[in-house]
mmCIF file of N, CA and C in Angstrom:
data_model
loop_
_atom_site.group_PDB
_atom_site.id
_atom_site.type_symbol
_atom_site.label_atom_id
_atom_site.label_comp_id
_atom_site.label_asym_id
_atom_site.label_seq_id
_atom_site.Cartn_x
_atom_site.Cartn_y
_atom_site.Cartn_z
ATOM 1 N N UNK A 1 -52.538 9.751 73.092
ATOM 2 C CA UNK A 1 -51.288 9.220 73.583
ATOM 3 C C UNK A 1 -51.516 8.647 74.976
ATOM 4 N N UNK A 2 -51.107 7.410 75.189
ATOM 5 C CA UNK A 2 -51.299 6.766 76.483
ATOM 6 C C UNK A 2 -50.208 7.176 77.453
ATOM 7 N N UNK A 3 -50.419 6.835 78.709
ATOM 8 C CA UNK A 3 -49.432 7.130 79.745
ATOM 9 C C UNK A 3 -48.105 6.456 79.418
ATOM 10 N N UNK A 4 -48.175 5.210 78.954
ATOM 11 C CA UNK A 4 -46.962 4.458 78.615
ATOM 12 C C UNK A 4 -46.182 5.152 77.496
ATOM 13 N N UNK A 5 -46.898 5.627 76.475
ATOM 14 C CA UNK A 5 -46.233 6.336 75.376
ATOM 15 C C UNK A 5 -45.560 7.606 75.880
ATOM 16 N N UNK A 6 -46.252 8.321 76.729
ATOM 17 C CA UNK A 6 -45.716 9.581 77.264
ATOM 18 C C UNK A 6 -44.476 9.318 78.119
ATOM 19 N N UNK A 7 -44.535 8.274 78.949
ATOM 20 C CA UNK A 7 -43.415 7.927 79.810
ATOM 21 C C UNK A 7 -42.186 7.578 78.975
ATOM 22 N N UNK A 8 -42.391 6.795 77.933
ATOM 23 C CA UNK A 8 -41.283 6.414 77.059
ATOM 24 C C UNK A 8 -40.699 7.633 76.348
ATOM 25 N N UNK A 9 -41.557 8.549 75.968
ATOM 26 C CA UNK A 9 -41.099 9.771 75.305
ATOM 27 C C UNK A 9 -40.258 10.619 76.252
ATOM 28 N N UNK A 10 -40.702 10.743 77.499
ATOM 29 C CA UNK A 10 -39.954 11.515 78.495
ATOM 30 C C UNK A 10 -38.589 10.882 78.729
ATOM 31 N N UNK A 11 -38.560 9.556 78.887
ATOM 32 C CA UNK A 11 -37.279 8.866 79.084
ATOM 33 C C UNK A 11 -36.374 9.030 77.869
ATOM 34 N N UNK A 12 -36.926 8.892 76.689
ATOM 35 C CA UNK A 12 -36.125 9.035 75.464
ATOM 36 C C UNK A 12 -35.543 10.440 75.361
ATOM 37 N N UNK A 13 -36.329 11.458 75.691
ATOM 38 C CA UNK A 13 -35.827 12.837 75.654
ATOM 39 C C UNK A 13 -34.724 13.048 76.687
ATOM 40 N N UNK A 14 -34.904 12.500 77.872
ATOM 41 C CA UNK A 14 -33.882 12.623 78.908
ATOM 42 C C UNK A 14 -32.593 11.917 78.483
ATOM 43 N N UNK A 15 -32.722 10.741 77.907
ATOM 44 C CA UNK A 15 -31.547 10.015 77.424
ATOM 45 C C UNK A 15 -30.844 10.790 76.317
ATOM 46 N N UNK A 16 -31.614 11.430 75.460
ATOM 47 C CA UNK A 16 -31.020 12.264 74.405
ATOM 48 C C UNK A 16 -30.232 13.431 75.005
ATOM 49 N N UNK A 17 -30.790 14.045 76.047
ATOM 50 C CA UNK A 17 -30.101 15.155 76.702
ATOM 51 C C UNK A 17 -28.769 14.700 77.304
ATOM 52 N N UNK A 18 -28.780 13.553 77.981
ATOM 53 C CA UNK A 18 -27.554 13.018 78.574
ATOM 54 C C UNK A 18 -26.570 12.651 77.472
ATOM 55 N N UNK A 19 -27.072 12.061 76.400
ATOM 56 C CA UNK A 19 -26.211 11.693 75.276
ATOM 57 C C UNK A 19 -25.548 12.929 74.667
ATOM 58 N N UNK A 20 -26.292 14.010 74.554
ATOM 59 C CA UNK A 20 -25.722 15.258 74.033
ATOM 60 C C UNK A 20 -24.620 15.801 74.947
ATOM 61 N N UNK A 21 -24.814 15.677 76.248
ATOM 62 C CA UNK A 21 -23.777 16.095 77.190
ATOM 63 C C UNK A 21 -22.512 15.259 77.026
ATOM 64 N N UNK A 22 -22.695 13.960 76.869
ATOM 65 C CA UNK A 22 -21.540 13.086 76.693
ATOM 66 C C UNK A 22 -20.816 13.377 75.384
ATOM 67 N N UNK A 23 -21.578 13.675 74.356
ATOM 68 C CA UNK A 23 -20.960 14.028 73.073
ATOM 69 C C UNK A 23 -20.147 15.317 73.202
ATOM 70 N N UNK A 24 -20.694 16.278 73.933
ATOM 71 C CA UNK A 24 -19.979 17.534 74.153
ATOM 72 C C UNK A 24 -18.675 17.287 74.916
ATOM 73 N N UNK A 25 -18.736 16.414 75.930
ATOM 74 C CA UNK A 25 -17.528 16.067 76.677
ATOM 75 C C UNK A 25 -16.511 15.368 75.788
ATOM 76 N N UNK A 26 -16.993 14.481 74.962
ATOM 77 C CA UNK A 26 -16.114 13.745 74.064
ATOM 78 C C UNK A 26 -15.397 14.700 73.104
ATOM 79 N N UNK A 27 -16.123 15.674 72.615
ATOM 80 C CA UNK A 27 -15.542 16.612 71.658
ATOM 81 C C UNK A 27 -14.575 17.587 72.315
ATOM 82 N N UNK A 28 -14.900 18.058 73.511
ATOM 83 C CA UNK A 28 -14.055 19.060 74.158
ATOM 84 C C UNK A 28 -12.906 18.439 74.944
ATOM 85 N N UNK A 29 -13.075 17.201 75.364
ATOM 86 C CA UNK A 29 -12.073 16.561 76.205
ATOM 87 C C UNK A 29 -12.384 16.798 77.665
ATOM 88 N N UNK A 30 -11.791 15.989 78.514
ATOM 89 C CA UNK A 30 -12.078 16.071 79.945
ATOM 90 C C UNK A 30 -11.372 17.225 80.638
ATOM 91 N N UNK A 31 -10.356 17.779 80.003
ATOM 92 C CA UNK A 31 -9.549 18.794 80.660
ATOM 93 C C UNK A 31 -9.989 20.221 80.360
ATOM 94 N N UNK A 32 -10.900 20.394 79.425
ATOM 95 C CA UNK A 32 -11.346 21.744 79.041
ATOM 96 C C UNK A 32 -12.865 21.846 79.098
ATOM 97 N N UNK A 33 -13.406 21.518 80.234
ATOM 98 C CA UNK A 33 -14.858 21.475 80.399
ATOM 99 C C UNK A 33 -15.373 22.857 80.777
ATOM 100 N N UNK A 34 -16.384 23.303 80.084
ATOM 101 C CA UNK A 34 -16.999 24.598 80.359
ATOM 102 C C UNK A 34 -17.863 24.516 81.621
ATOM 103 N N UNK A 35 -18.005 25.634 82.283
ATOM 104 C CA UNK A 35 -18.851 25.687 83.474
ATOM 105 C C UNK A 35 -20.283 25.282 83.149
ATOM 106 N N UNK A 36 -20.770 25.691 81.990
ATOM 107 C CA UNK A 36 -22.149 25.355 81.619
ATOM 108 C C UNK A 36 -22.320 23.842 81.447
ATOM 109 N N UNK A 37 -21.297 23.167 80.966
ATOM 110 C CA UNK A 37 -21.364 21.715 80.824
ATOM 111 C C UNK A 37 -21.383 21.047 82.191
ATOM 112 N N UNK A 38 -20.579 21.543 83.098
ATOM 113 C CA UNK A 38 -20.573 20.997 84.459
ATOM 114 C C UNK A 38 -21.935 21.195 85.129
ATOM 115 N N UNK A 39 -22.520 22.361 84.935
ATOM 116 C CA UNK A 39 -23.841 22.622 85.510
ATOM 117 C C UNK A 39 -24.895 21.717 84.882
ATOM 118 N N UNK A 40 -24.791 21.506 83.585
ATOM 119 C CA UNK A 40 -25.740 20.630 82.904
ATOM 120 C C UNK A 40 -25.603 19.190 83.384
ATOM 121 N N UNK A 41 -24.386 18.747 83.656
ATOM 122 C CA UNK A 41 -24.179 17.401 84.208
ATOM 123 C C UNK A 41 -24.834 17.276 85.579
ATOM 124 N N UNK A 42 -24.667 18.292 86.413
ATOM 125 C CA UNK A 42 -25.286 18.268 87.735
ATOM 126 C C UNK A 42 -26.814 18.256 87.639
ATOM 127 N N UNK A 43 -27.349 19.071 86.737
ATOM 128 C CA UNK A 43 -28.811 19.100 86.545
ATOM 129 C C UNK A 43 -29.317 17.742 86.067
ATOM 130 N N UNK A 44 -28.620 17.144 85.123
ATOM 131 C CA UNK A 44 -29.025 15.834 84.600
ATOM 132 C C UNK A 44 -28.975 14.784 85.704
ATOM 133 N N UNK A 45 -27.961 14.845 86.551
ATOM 134 C CA UNK A 45 -27.853 13.896 87.666
ATOM 135 C C UNK A 45 -29.027 14.069 88.636
ATOM 136 N N UNK A 46 -29.381 15.299 88.907
ATOM 137 C CA UNK A 46 -30.502 15.563 89.815
ATOM 138 C C UNK A 46 -31.834 15.139 89.204
ATOM 139 N N UNK A 47 -32.028 15.442 87.925
ATOM 140 C CA UNK A 47 -33.277 15.061 87.256
ATOM 141 C C UNK A 47 -33.448 13.550 87.216
ATOM 142 N N UNK A 48 -32.384 12.841 86.879
ATOM 143 C CA UNK A 48 -32.484 11.385 86.800
ATOM 144 C C UNK A 48 -32.720 10.779 88.179
ATOM 145 N N UNK A 49 -32.162 11.405 89.193
ATOM 146 C CA UNK A 49 -32.397 10.933 90.560
ATOM 147 C C UNK A 49 -33.858 11.126 90.949
ATOM 148 N N UNK A 50 -34.436 12.260 90.580
ATOM 149 C CA UNK A 50 -35.819 12.567 90.926
ATOM 150 C C UNK A 50 -36.815 11.611 90.284
ATOM 151 N N UNK A 51 -36.495 11.111 89.096
ATOM 152 C CA UNK A 51 -37.451 10.208 88.432
ATOM 153 C C UNK A 51 -37.134 8.744 88.688
ATOM 154 N N UNK A 52 -36.163 8.478 89.560
ATOM 155 C CA UNK A 52 -35.913 7.106 89.978
ATOM 156 C C UNK A 52 -34.855 6.352 89.189
ATOM 157 N N UNK A 53 -34.087 7.049 88.384
ATOM 158 C CA UNK A 53 -33.017 6.390 87.631
ATOM 159 C C UNK A 53 -31.723 6.504 88.439
ATOM 160 N N UNK A 54 -31.666 5.746 89.536
ATOM 161 C CA UNK A 54 -30.587 5.871 90.506
ATOM 162 C C UNK A 54 -29.224 5.525 89.909
ATOM 163 N N UNK A 55 -29.147 4.486 89.103
ATOM 164 C CA UNK A 55 -27.857 4.088 88.540
ATOM 165 C C UNK A 55 -27.319 5.170 87.610
ATOM 166 N N UNK A 56 -28.174 5.681 86.743
ATOM 167 C CA UNK A 56 -27.755 6.746 85.828
ATOM 168 C C UNK A 56 -27.355 7.987 86.610
ATOM 169 N N UNK A 57 -28.122 8.332 87.617
ATOM 170 C CA UNK A 57 -27.808 9.488 88.448
ATOM 171 C C UNK A 57 -26.457 9.318 89.134
ATOM 172 N N UNK A 58 -26.210 8.130 89.651
ATOM 173 C CA UNK A 58 -24.945 7.844 90.315
ATOM 174 C C UNK A 58 -23.766 7.996 89.355
ATOM 175 N N UNK A 59 -23.919 7.478 88.150
ATOM 176 C CA UNK A 59 -22.853 7.612 87.150
ATOM 177 C C UNK A 59 -22.608 9.074 86.792
ATOM 178 N N UNK A 60 -23.681 9.837 86.636
ATOM 179 C CA UNK A 60 -23.537 11.257 86.301
ATOM 180 C C UNK A 60 -22.882 12.041 87.435
ATOM 181 N N UNK A 61 -23.269 11.744 88.674
ATOM 182 C CA UNK A 61 -22.642 12.406 89.825
ATOM 183 C C UNK A 61 -21.149 12.067 89.887
ATOM 184 N N UNK A 62 -20.834 10.792 89.666
ATOM 185 C CA UNK A 62 -19.434 10.359 89.683
ATOM 186 C C UNK A 62 -18.630 11.068 88.602
ATOM 187 N N UNK A 63 -19.194 11.143 87.406
ATOM 188 C CA UNK A 63 -18.513 11.813 86.302
ATOM 189 C C UNK A 63 -18.311 13.300 86.604
ATOM 190 N N UNK A 64 -19.353 13.954 87.076
ATOM 191 C CA UNK A 64 -19.262 15.388 87.374
ATOM 192 C C UNK A 64 -18.227 15.662 88.466
ATOM 193 N N UNK A 65 -18.233 14.854 89.512
ATOM 194 C CA UNK A 65 -17.271 15.048 90.606
ATOM 195 C C UNK A 65 -15.847 14.805 90.122
ATOM 196 N N UNK A 66 -15.646 13.755 89.369
ATOM 197 C CA UNK A 66 -14.315 13.448 88.852
ATOM 198 C C UNK A 66 -13.805 14.508 87.899
ATOM 199 N N UNK A 67 -14.676 15.011 87.057
ATOM 200 C CA UNK A 67 -14.266 16.036 86.107
ATOM 201 C C UNK A 67 -13.992 17.368 86.801
ATOM 202 N N UNK A 68 -14.729 17.641 87.870
ATOM 203 C CA UNK A 68 -14.478 18.869 88.636
ATOM 204 C C UNK A 68 -13.088 18.826 89.264
ATOM 205 N N UNK A 69 -12.695 17.674 89.777
ATOM 206 C CA UNK A 69 -11.364 17.521 90.349
ATOM 207 C C UNK A 69 -10.311 17.635 89.254
ATOM 208 N N UNK A 70 -10.580 17.010 88.131
ATOM 209 C CA UNK A 70 -9.614 16.982 87.025
ATOM 210 C C UNK A 70 -9.336 18.389 86.478
ATOM 211 N N UNK A 71 -10.321 19.249 86.528
ATOM 212 C CA UNK A 71 -10.150 20.613 86.004
ATOM 213 C C UNK A 71 -9.056 21.374 86.743
ATOM 214 N N UNK A 72 -8.784 20.987 87.986
ATOM 215 C CA UNK A 72 -7.848 21.740 88.820
ATOM 216 C C UNK A 72 -6.506 21.033 89.009
ATOM 217 N N UNK A 73 -6.262 19.998 88.214
ATOM 218 C CA UNK A 73 -4.996 19.278 88.329
ATOM 219 C C UNK A 73 -4.051 19.694 87.213
ATOM 220 N N UNK A 74 -2.780 19.797 87.565
ATOM 221 C CA UNK A 74 -1.769 20.157 86.577
ATOM 222 C C UNK A 74 -1.277 18.914 85.851
ATOM 223 N N UNK A 75 -0.978 17.885 86.608
ATOM 224 C CA UNK A 75 -0.462 16.645 86.025
ATOM 225 C C UNK A 75 -1.582 15.621 85.903
ATOM 226 N N UNK A 76 -1.910 15.239 84.684
ATOM 227 C CA UNK A 76 -2.983 14.255 84.517
ATOM 228 C C UNK A 76 -2.549 12.882 85.039
ATOM 229 N N UNK A 77 -3.514 12.156 85.572
ATOM 230 C CA UNK A 77 -3.279 10.786 86.021
ATOM 231 C C UNK A 77 -4.551 9.977 85.805
ATOM 232 N N UNK A 78 -4.407 8.673 85.862
ATOM 233 C CA UNK A 78 -5.561 7.786 85.657
ATOM 234 C C UNK A 78 -6.534 7.958 86.817
ATOM 235 N N UNK A 79 -7.764 8.324 86.480
ATOM 236 C CA UNK A 79 -8.753 8.547 87.521
ATOM 237 C C UNK A 79 -10.057 7.791 87.280
ATOM 238 N N UNK A 80 -10.119 7.004 86.232
ATOM 239 C CA UNK A 80 -11.303 6.182 85.989
ATOM 240 C C UNK A 80 -12.440 6.882 85.268
ATOM 241 N N UNK A 81 -12.246 8.116 84.839
ATOM 242 C CA UNK A 81 -13.325 8.839 84.177
ATOM 243 C C UNK A 81 -13.683 8.222 82.825
ATOM 244 N N UNK A 82 -12.708 7.661 82.138
ATOM 245 C CA UNK A 82 -13.003 7.012 80.859
ATOM 246 C C UNK A 82 -13.906 5.804 81.078
ATOM 247 N N UNK A 83 -13.687 5.066 82.167
ATOM 248 C CA UNK A 83 -14.532 3.906 82.476
ATOM 249 C C UNK A 83 -15.958 4.348 82.807
ATOM 250 N N UNK A 84 -16.095 5.438 83.539
ATOM 251 C CA UNK A 84 -17.429 5.963 83.863
ATOM 252 C C UNK A 84 -18.124 6.421 82.584
ATOM 253 N N UNK A 85 -17.389 7.090 81.724
ATOM 254 C CA UNK A 85 -17.923 7.540 80.442
ATOM 255 C C UNK A 85 -18.417 6.348 79.624
ATOM 256 N N UNK A 86 -17.642 5.276 79.596
ATOM 257 C CA UNK A 86 -18.031 4.070 78.853
ATOM 258 C C UNK A 86 -19.279 3.431 79.455
ATOM 259 N N UNK A 87 -19.351 3.372 80.785
ATOM 260 C CA UNK A 87 -20.538 2.815 81.443
ATOM 261 C C UNK A 87 -21.780 3.637 81.114
ATOM 262 N N UNK A 88 -21.628 4.948 81.100
ATOM 263 C CA UNK A 88 -22.756 5.822 80.746
ATOM 264 C C UNK A 88 -23.240 5.546 79.324
ATOM 265 N N UNK A 89 -22.308 5.428 78.392
ATOM 266 C CA UNK A 89 -22.694 5.138 77.009
ATOM 267 C C UNK A 89 -23.378 3.788 76.887
ATOM 268 N N UNK A 90 -22.869 2.795 77.585
ATOM 269 C CA UNK A 90 -23.483 1.467 77.554
ATOM 270 C C UNK A 90 -24.888 1.504 78.153
ATOM 271 N N UNK A 91 -25.037 2.225 79.256
ATOM 272 C CA UNK A 91 -26.344 2.339 79.898
ATOM 273 C C UNK A 91 -27.357 3.010 78.972
ATOM 274 N N UNK A 92 -26.948 4.083 78.314
ATOM 275 C CA UNK A 92 -27.842 4.767 77.376
ATOM 276 C C UNK A 92 -28.249 3.832 76.236
ATOM 277 N N UNK A 93 -27.300 3.061 75.731
ATOM 278 C CA UNK A 93 -27.581 2.104 74.657
ATOM 279 C C UNK A 93 -28.612 1.071 75.118
ATOM 280 N N UNK A 94 -28.428 0.532 76.309
ATOM 281 C CA UNK A 94 -29.353 -0.472 76.829
ATOM 282 C C UNK A 94 -30.741 0.116 77.095
ATOM 283 N N UNK A 95 -30.785 1.341 77.605
ATOM 284 C CA UNK A 95 -32.080 1.994 77.848
ATOM 285 C C UNK A 95 -32.837 2.213 76.543
ATOM 286 N N UNK A 96 -32.132 2.640 75.519
ATOM 287 C CA UNK A 96 -32.789 2.846 74.225
ATOM 288 C C UNK A 96 -33.306 1.528 73.659
ATOM 289 N N UNK A 97 -32.565 0.468 73.860
ATOM 290 C CA UNK A 97 -33.030 -0.853 73.429
ATOM 291 C C UNK A 97 -34.289 -1.270 74.166
ATOM 292 N N UNK A 98 -34.332 -1.004 75.464
ATOM 293 C CA UNK A 98 -35.513 -1.322 76.264
ATOM 294 C C UNK A 98 -36.719 -0.518 75.798
ATOM 295 N N UNK A 99 -36.513 0.748 75.530
ATOM 296 C CA UNK A 99 -37.610 1.589 75.042
ATOM 297 C C UNK A 99 -38.120 1.065 73.698
ATOM 298 N N UNK A 100 -37.209 0.681 72.816
ATOM 299 C CA UNK A 100 -37.613 0.150 71.504
ATOM 300 C C UNK A 100 -38.394 -1.145 71.669
ATOM 301 N N UNK A 101 -37.973 -2.010 72.582
ATOM 302 C CA UNK A 101 -38.709 -3.262 72.823
ATOM 303 C C UNK A 101 -40.097 -2.983 73.386
ATOM 304 N N UNK A 102 -40.178 -2.047 74.318
ATOM 305 C CA UNK A 102 -41.474 -1.691 74.893
ATOM 306 C C UNK A 102 -42.417 -1.113 73.841
ATOM 307 N N UNK A 103 -41.886 -0.278 72.971
ATOM 308 C CA UNK A 103 -42.719 0.292 71.910
ATOM 309 C C UNK A 103 -43.196 -0.795 70.954
ATOM 310 N N UNK A 104 -42.328 -1.727 70.635
ATOM 311 C CA UNK A 104 -42.714 -2.844 69.775
ATOM 312 C C UNK A 104 -43.777 -3.706 70.421
ATOM 313 N N UNK A 105 -43.612 -3.983 71.714
ATOM 314 C CA UNK A 105 -44.607 -4.756 72.450
ATOM 315 C C UNK A 105 -45.956 -4.044 72.423
ATOM 316 N N UNK A 106 -45.936 -2.743 72.701
ATOM 317 C CA UNK A 106 -47.180 -1.981 72.741
ATOM 318 C C UNK A 106 -47.845 -1.922 71.365
ATOM 319 N N UNK A 107 -47.037 -1.898 70.341
ATOM 320 C CA UNK A 107 -47.588 -1.844 68.970
ATOM 321 C C UNK A 107 -48.278 -3.166 68.607
ATOM 322 N N UNK A 108 -47.645 -4.283 68.965
ATOM 323 C CA UNK A 108 -48.162 -5.579 68.542
ATOM 324 C C UNK A 108 -49.182 -6.189 69.494
ATOM 325 N N UNK A 109 -49.227 -5.734 70.700
ATOM 326 C CA UNK A 109 -50.202 -6.261 71.655
ATOM 327 C C UNK A 109 -51.320 -5.234 71.868
ATOM 328 N N UNK A 110 -52.499 -5.734 72.072
ATOM 329 C CA UNK A 110 -53.643 -4.839 72.242
ATOM 330 C C UNK A 110 -53.536 -4.044 73.545
ATOM 331 N N UNK A 111 -53.040 -4.662 74.594
ATOM 332 C CA UNK A 111 -52.937 -3.993 75.874
ATOM 333 C C UNK A 111 -51.461 -3.819 76.235
ATOM 334 N N UNK A 112 -51.027 -2.591 76.600
ATOM 335 C CA UNK A 112 -49.629 -2.369 76.960
ATOM 336 C C UNK A 112 -49.241 -3.005 78.285
ATOM 337 N N UNK A 113 -50.228 -3.448 79.067
ATOM 338 C CA UNK A 113 -49.943 -4.056 80.356
ATOM 339 C C UNK A 113 -49.629 -5.539 80.248
ATOM 340 N N UNK A 114 -49.777 -6.121 79.097
ATOM 341 C CA UNK A 114 -49.555 -7.562 78.937
ATOM 342 C C UNK A 114 -48.090 -7.851 78.911
#
């Protein structure tokens, strides 16, 4: 396994983890978030920041902060969390497309650096 293959695998696994968190949020709703889910969002934001995925990290931090505030509100109001959730899903979709293109390139070209 080459470095490029390993890197793509790590990114794909991280994207899967974030996707699972978003699915859990979607199923439970924004108003009934478990502490473990909030902690997992924070961990994912920190991990993505450490590996240089600043945009994804920023979106995760924004979502976690907004959801933490929402947990303590009695009257719901528009806070933009649905838009952040949509941006996260779009970003994950685009990242997976990029990984698929890179894998296809590496498969059809002799050198992955081309």
